[in-house]
CSV table of C-alpha atoms and ligand atoms in Angstrom, one decimal:
chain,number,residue,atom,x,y,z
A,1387,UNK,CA,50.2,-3.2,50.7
A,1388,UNK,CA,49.5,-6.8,50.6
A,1389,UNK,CA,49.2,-9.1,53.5
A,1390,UNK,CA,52.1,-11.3,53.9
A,1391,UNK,CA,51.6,-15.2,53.0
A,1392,UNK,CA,53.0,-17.1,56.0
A,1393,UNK,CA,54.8,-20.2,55.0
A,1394,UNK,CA,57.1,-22.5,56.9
A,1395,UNK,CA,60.1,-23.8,55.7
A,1396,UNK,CA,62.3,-26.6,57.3
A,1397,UNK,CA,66.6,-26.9,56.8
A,1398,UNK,CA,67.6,-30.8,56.6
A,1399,UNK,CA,71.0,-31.9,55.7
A,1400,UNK,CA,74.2,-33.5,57.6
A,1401,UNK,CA,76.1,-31.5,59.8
A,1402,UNK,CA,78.5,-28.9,59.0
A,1403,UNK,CA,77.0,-28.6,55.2
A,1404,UNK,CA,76.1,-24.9,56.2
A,1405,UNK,CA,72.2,-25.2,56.6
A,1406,UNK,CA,72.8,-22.1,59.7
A,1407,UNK,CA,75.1,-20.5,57.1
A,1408,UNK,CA,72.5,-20.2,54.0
A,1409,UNK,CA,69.8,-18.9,56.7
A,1410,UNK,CA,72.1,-16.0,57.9
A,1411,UNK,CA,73.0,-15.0,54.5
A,1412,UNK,CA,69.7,-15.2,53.5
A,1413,UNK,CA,68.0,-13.1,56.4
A,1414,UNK,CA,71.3,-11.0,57.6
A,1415,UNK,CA,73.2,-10.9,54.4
A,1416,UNK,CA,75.9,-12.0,56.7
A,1417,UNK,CA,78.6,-14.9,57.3
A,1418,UNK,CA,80.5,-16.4,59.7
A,1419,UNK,CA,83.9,-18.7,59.4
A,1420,UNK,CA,83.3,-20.1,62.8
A,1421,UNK,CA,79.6,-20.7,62.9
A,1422,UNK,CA,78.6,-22.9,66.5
A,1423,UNK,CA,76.5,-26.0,65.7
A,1424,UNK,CA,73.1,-25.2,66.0
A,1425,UNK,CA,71.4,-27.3,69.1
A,1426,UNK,CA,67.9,-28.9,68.7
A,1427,UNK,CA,66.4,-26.2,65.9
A,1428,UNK,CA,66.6,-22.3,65.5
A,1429,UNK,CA,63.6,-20.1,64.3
A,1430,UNK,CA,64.3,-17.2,61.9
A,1431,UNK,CA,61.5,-15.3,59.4
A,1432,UNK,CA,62.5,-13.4,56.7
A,1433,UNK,CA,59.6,-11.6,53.8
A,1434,UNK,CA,60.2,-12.7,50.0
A,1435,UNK,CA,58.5,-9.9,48.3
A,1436,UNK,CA,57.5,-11.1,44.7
A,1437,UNK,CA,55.6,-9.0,41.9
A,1438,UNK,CA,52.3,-10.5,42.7
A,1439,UNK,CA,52.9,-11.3,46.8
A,1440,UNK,CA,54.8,-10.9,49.3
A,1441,UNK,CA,55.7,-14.8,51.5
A,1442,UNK,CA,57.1,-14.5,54.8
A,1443,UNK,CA,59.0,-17.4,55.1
A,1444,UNK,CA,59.1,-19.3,58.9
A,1445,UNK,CA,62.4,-20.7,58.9
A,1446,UNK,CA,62.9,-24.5,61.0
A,1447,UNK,CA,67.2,-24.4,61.0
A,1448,UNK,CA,67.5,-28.0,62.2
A,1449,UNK,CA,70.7,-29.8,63.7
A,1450,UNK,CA,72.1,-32.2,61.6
A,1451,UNK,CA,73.5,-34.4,64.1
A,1452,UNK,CA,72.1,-37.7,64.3
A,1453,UNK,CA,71.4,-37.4,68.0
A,1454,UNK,CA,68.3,-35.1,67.1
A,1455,UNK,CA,67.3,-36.6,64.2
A,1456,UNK,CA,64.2,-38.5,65.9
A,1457,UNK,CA,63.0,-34.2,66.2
A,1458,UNK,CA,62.8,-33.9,62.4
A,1459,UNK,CA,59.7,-34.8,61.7
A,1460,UNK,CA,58.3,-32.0,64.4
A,1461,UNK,CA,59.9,-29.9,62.1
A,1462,UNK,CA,59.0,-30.8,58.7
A,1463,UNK,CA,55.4,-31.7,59.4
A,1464,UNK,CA,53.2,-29.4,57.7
A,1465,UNK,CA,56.0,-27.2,56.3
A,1466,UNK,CA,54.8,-25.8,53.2
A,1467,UNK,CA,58.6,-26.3,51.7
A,1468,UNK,CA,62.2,-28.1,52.8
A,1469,UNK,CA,65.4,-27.1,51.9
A,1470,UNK,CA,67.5,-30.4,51.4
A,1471,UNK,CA,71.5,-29.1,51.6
A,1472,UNK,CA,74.7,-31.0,50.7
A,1473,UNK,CA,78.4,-29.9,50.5
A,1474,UNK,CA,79.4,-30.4,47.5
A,1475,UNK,CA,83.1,-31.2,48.6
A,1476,UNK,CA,81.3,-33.8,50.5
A,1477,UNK,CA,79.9,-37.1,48.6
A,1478,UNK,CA,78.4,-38.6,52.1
A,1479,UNK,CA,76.6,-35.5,52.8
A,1480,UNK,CA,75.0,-35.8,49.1
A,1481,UNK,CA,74.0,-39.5,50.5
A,1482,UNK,CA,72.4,-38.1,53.7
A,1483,UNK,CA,70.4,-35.4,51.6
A,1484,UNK,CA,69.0,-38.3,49.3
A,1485,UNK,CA,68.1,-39.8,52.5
A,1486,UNK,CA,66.7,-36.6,53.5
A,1487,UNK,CA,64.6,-36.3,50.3
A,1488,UNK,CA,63.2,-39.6,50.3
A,1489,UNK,CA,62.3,-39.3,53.9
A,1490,UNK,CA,60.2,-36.3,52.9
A,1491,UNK,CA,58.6,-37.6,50.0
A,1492,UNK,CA,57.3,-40.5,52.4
A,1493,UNK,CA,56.3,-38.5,55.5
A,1494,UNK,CA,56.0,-34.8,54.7
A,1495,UNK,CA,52.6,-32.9,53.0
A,1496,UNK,CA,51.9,-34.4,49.8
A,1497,UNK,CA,52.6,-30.7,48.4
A,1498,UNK,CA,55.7,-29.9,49.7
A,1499,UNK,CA,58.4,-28.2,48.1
A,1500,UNK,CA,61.2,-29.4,47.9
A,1501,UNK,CA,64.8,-27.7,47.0
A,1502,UNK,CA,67.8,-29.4,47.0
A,1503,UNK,CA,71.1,-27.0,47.8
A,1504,UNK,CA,74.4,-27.5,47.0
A,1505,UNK,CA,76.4,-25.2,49.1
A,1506,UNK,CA,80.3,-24.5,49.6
A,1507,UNK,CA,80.6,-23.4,45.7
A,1508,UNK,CA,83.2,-20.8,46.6
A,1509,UNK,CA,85.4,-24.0,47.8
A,1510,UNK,CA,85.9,-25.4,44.6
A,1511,UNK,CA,88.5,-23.8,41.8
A,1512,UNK,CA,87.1,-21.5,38.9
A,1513,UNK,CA,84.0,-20.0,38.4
A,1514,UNK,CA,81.5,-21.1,35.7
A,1515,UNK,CA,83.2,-19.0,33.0
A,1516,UNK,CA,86.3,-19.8,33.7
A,1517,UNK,CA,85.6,-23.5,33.3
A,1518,UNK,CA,83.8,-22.3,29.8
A,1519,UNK,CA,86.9,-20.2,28.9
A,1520,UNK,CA,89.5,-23.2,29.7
A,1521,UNK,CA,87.2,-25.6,27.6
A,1522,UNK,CA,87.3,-23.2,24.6
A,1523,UNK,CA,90.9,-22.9,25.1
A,1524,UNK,CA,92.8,-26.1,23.8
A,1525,UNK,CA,96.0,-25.3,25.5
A,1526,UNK,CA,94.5,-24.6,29.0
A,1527,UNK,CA,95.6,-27.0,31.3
A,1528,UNK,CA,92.2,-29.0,32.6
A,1529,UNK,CA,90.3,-27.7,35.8
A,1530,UNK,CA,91.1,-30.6,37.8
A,1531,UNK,CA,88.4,-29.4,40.5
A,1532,UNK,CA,89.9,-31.5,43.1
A,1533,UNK,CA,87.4,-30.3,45.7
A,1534,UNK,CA,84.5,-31.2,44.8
A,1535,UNK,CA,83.3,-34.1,45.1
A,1536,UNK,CA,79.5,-34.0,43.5
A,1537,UNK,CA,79.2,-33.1,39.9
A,1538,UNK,CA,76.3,-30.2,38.7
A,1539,UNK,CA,75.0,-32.6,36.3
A,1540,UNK,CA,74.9,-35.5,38.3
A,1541,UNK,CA,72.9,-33.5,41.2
A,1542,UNK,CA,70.9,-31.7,38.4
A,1543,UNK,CA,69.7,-35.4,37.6
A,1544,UNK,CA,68.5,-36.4,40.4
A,1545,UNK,CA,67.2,-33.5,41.3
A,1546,UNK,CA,65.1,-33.3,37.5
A,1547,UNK,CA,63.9,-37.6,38.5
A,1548,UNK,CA,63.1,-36.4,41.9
A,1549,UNK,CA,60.7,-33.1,41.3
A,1550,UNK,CA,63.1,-31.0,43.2
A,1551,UNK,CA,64.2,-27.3,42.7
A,1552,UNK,CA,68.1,-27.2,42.6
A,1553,UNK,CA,70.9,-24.8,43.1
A,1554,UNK,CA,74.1,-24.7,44.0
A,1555,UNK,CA,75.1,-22.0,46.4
A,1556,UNK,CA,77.8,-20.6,48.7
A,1557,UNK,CA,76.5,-19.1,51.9
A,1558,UNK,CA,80.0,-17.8,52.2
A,1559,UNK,CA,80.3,-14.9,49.1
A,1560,UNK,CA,76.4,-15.1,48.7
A,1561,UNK,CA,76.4,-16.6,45.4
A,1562,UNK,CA,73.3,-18.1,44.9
A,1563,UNK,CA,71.5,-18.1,48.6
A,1564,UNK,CA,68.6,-15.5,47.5
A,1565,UNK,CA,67.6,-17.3,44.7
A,1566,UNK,CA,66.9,-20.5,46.4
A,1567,UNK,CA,64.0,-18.7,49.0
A,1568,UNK,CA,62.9,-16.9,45.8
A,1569,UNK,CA,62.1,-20.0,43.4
A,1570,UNK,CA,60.6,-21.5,46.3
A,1571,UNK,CA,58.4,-18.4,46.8
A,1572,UNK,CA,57.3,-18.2,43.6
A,1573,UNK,CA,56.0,-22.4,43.6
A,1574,UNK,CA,53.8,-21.0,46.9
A,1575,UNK,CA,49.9,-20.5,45.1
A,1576,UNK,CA,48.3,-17.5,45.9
A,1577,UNK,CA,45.4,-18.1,48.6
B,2460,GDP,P1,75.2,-26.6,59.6
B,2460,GDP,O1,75.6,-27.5,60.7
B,2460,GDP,O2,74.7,-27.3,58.4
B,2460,GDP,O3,74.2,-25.6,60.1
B,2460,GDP,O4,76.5,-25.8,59.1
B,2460,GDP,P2,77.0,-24.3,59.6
B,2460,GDP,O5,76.2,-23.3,58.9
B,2460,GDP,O6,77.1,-24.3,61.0
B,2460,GDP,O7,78.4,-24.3,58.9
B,2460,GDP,C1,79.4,-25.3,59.2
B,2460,GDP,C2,80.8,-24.7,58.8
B,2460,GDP,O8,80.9,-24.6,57.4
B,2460,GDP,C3,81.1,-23.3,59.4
B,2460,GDP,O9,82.4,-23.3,59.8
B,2460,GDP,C4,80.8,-22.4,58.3
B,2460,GDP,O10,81.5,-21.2,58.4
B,2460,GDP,C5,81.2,-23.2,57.1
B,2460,GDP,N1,80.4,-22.9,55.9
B,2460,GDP,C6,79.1,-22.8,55.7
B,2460,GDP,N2,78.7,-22.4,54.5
B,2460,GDP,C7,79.9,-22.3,53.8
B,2460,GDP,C8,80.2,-21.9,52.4
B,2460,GDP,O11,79.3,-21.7,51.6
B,2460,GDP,N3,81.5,-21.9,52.1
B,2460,GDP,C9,82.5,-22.2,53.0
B,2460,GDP,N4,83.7,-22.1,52.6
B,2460,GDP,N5,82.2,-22.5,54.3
B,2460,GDP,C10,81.0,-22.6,54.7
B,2461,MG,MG1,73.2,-25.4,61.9
């Protein structure tokens, strides 16, 4: 058995975008509707086990309100990797992530790792293949996909000009959540 490679890992992102949400799925598999706000910061670990190593991740689940946002920087020094999340029904909280980002790219570790997370997928209407289905399919009426409010592509772009991993997730049914902890695992060098 390997030795697990300890690395920390901050949550940034407005409040209410579901950074608490992404963390439970991730290390309980679980959800909850009614999630309290997280006060100050919560600490969670959770192992990544890869082919090659095994990364225990040390998660920092900050509070988004701006009340404890002088804290951040406790919390993303020296953190190995960030996890930058947005709603995606939400355009402001897409703002506050850019912030977030550029905040980082300033202030953090040179080498951090940064992912940026779209999250609330299961909010808006039609999965992916659905959306292909209806596009192949002239007489489909057009997803209107009132809900969301941030387009793939257009966070895909930013995300491409900005060196950031991407996803879009939904701590809700799951979709996604692993993933993100996994492609960040893997951009962690061996010692
Ligand atoms: P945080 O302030 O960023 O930590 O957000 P929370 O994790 O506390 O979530 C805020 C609210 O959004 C809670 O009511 C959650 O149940 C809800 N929520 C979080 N993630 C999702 C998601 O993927 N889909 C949906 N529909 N609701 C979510
Ligand atoms: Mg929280």
């Amino acid at each position: 058995s390997q030795k697990p490679v300890q690395v920390k890992l901050v949550l940034l992102g407005e409040a209410a975008v579901g950074k608490s949400s992404v963390v439970l799925r991730f290390v309980q598999n679980d959800f909850q509707e009614y999630k309290e706000p997280t006060i100050g910061a919560a600490f969670l670990t959770q192992k990544c086990r890869l082919e090659d190593k095994v990364i225990k991740f040390e998660i920092w689940d900050t509070a988004g309100q701006e009340r404890f946002r002088s804290l951040a920087p406790m919390y993303y020094r020296n953190a190995l990797s960030a996890v930058v999340v947005y709603d995606i029904t939400s355009s402001s909280s897409f703002e506050k992530a850019k912030s977030w980002v550029k905040e980082l790219q300033r202030q953090a570790s040179p080498n951090v790792i940064i992912a940026l997370v779209g999250n609330k997928l299961d909010l808006v209407e039609g999965s992916q293949e659905e959306e292909e289905e209806e596009r192949d399919d002239a007489t489909a009426t057009p997803n209107q996909d009132q809900s969301r409010a941030i387009s793939r592509d257009e966070a895909q772009a930013y995300a491409e000009e900005s060196n950031l991993l991407f996803f879009e997730t939904s701590a809700k049914t799951g979709e996604g959540v692993v993933e993100v902890f996994t492609e960040i695992a893997k951009k962690i060098p061996l010692e």
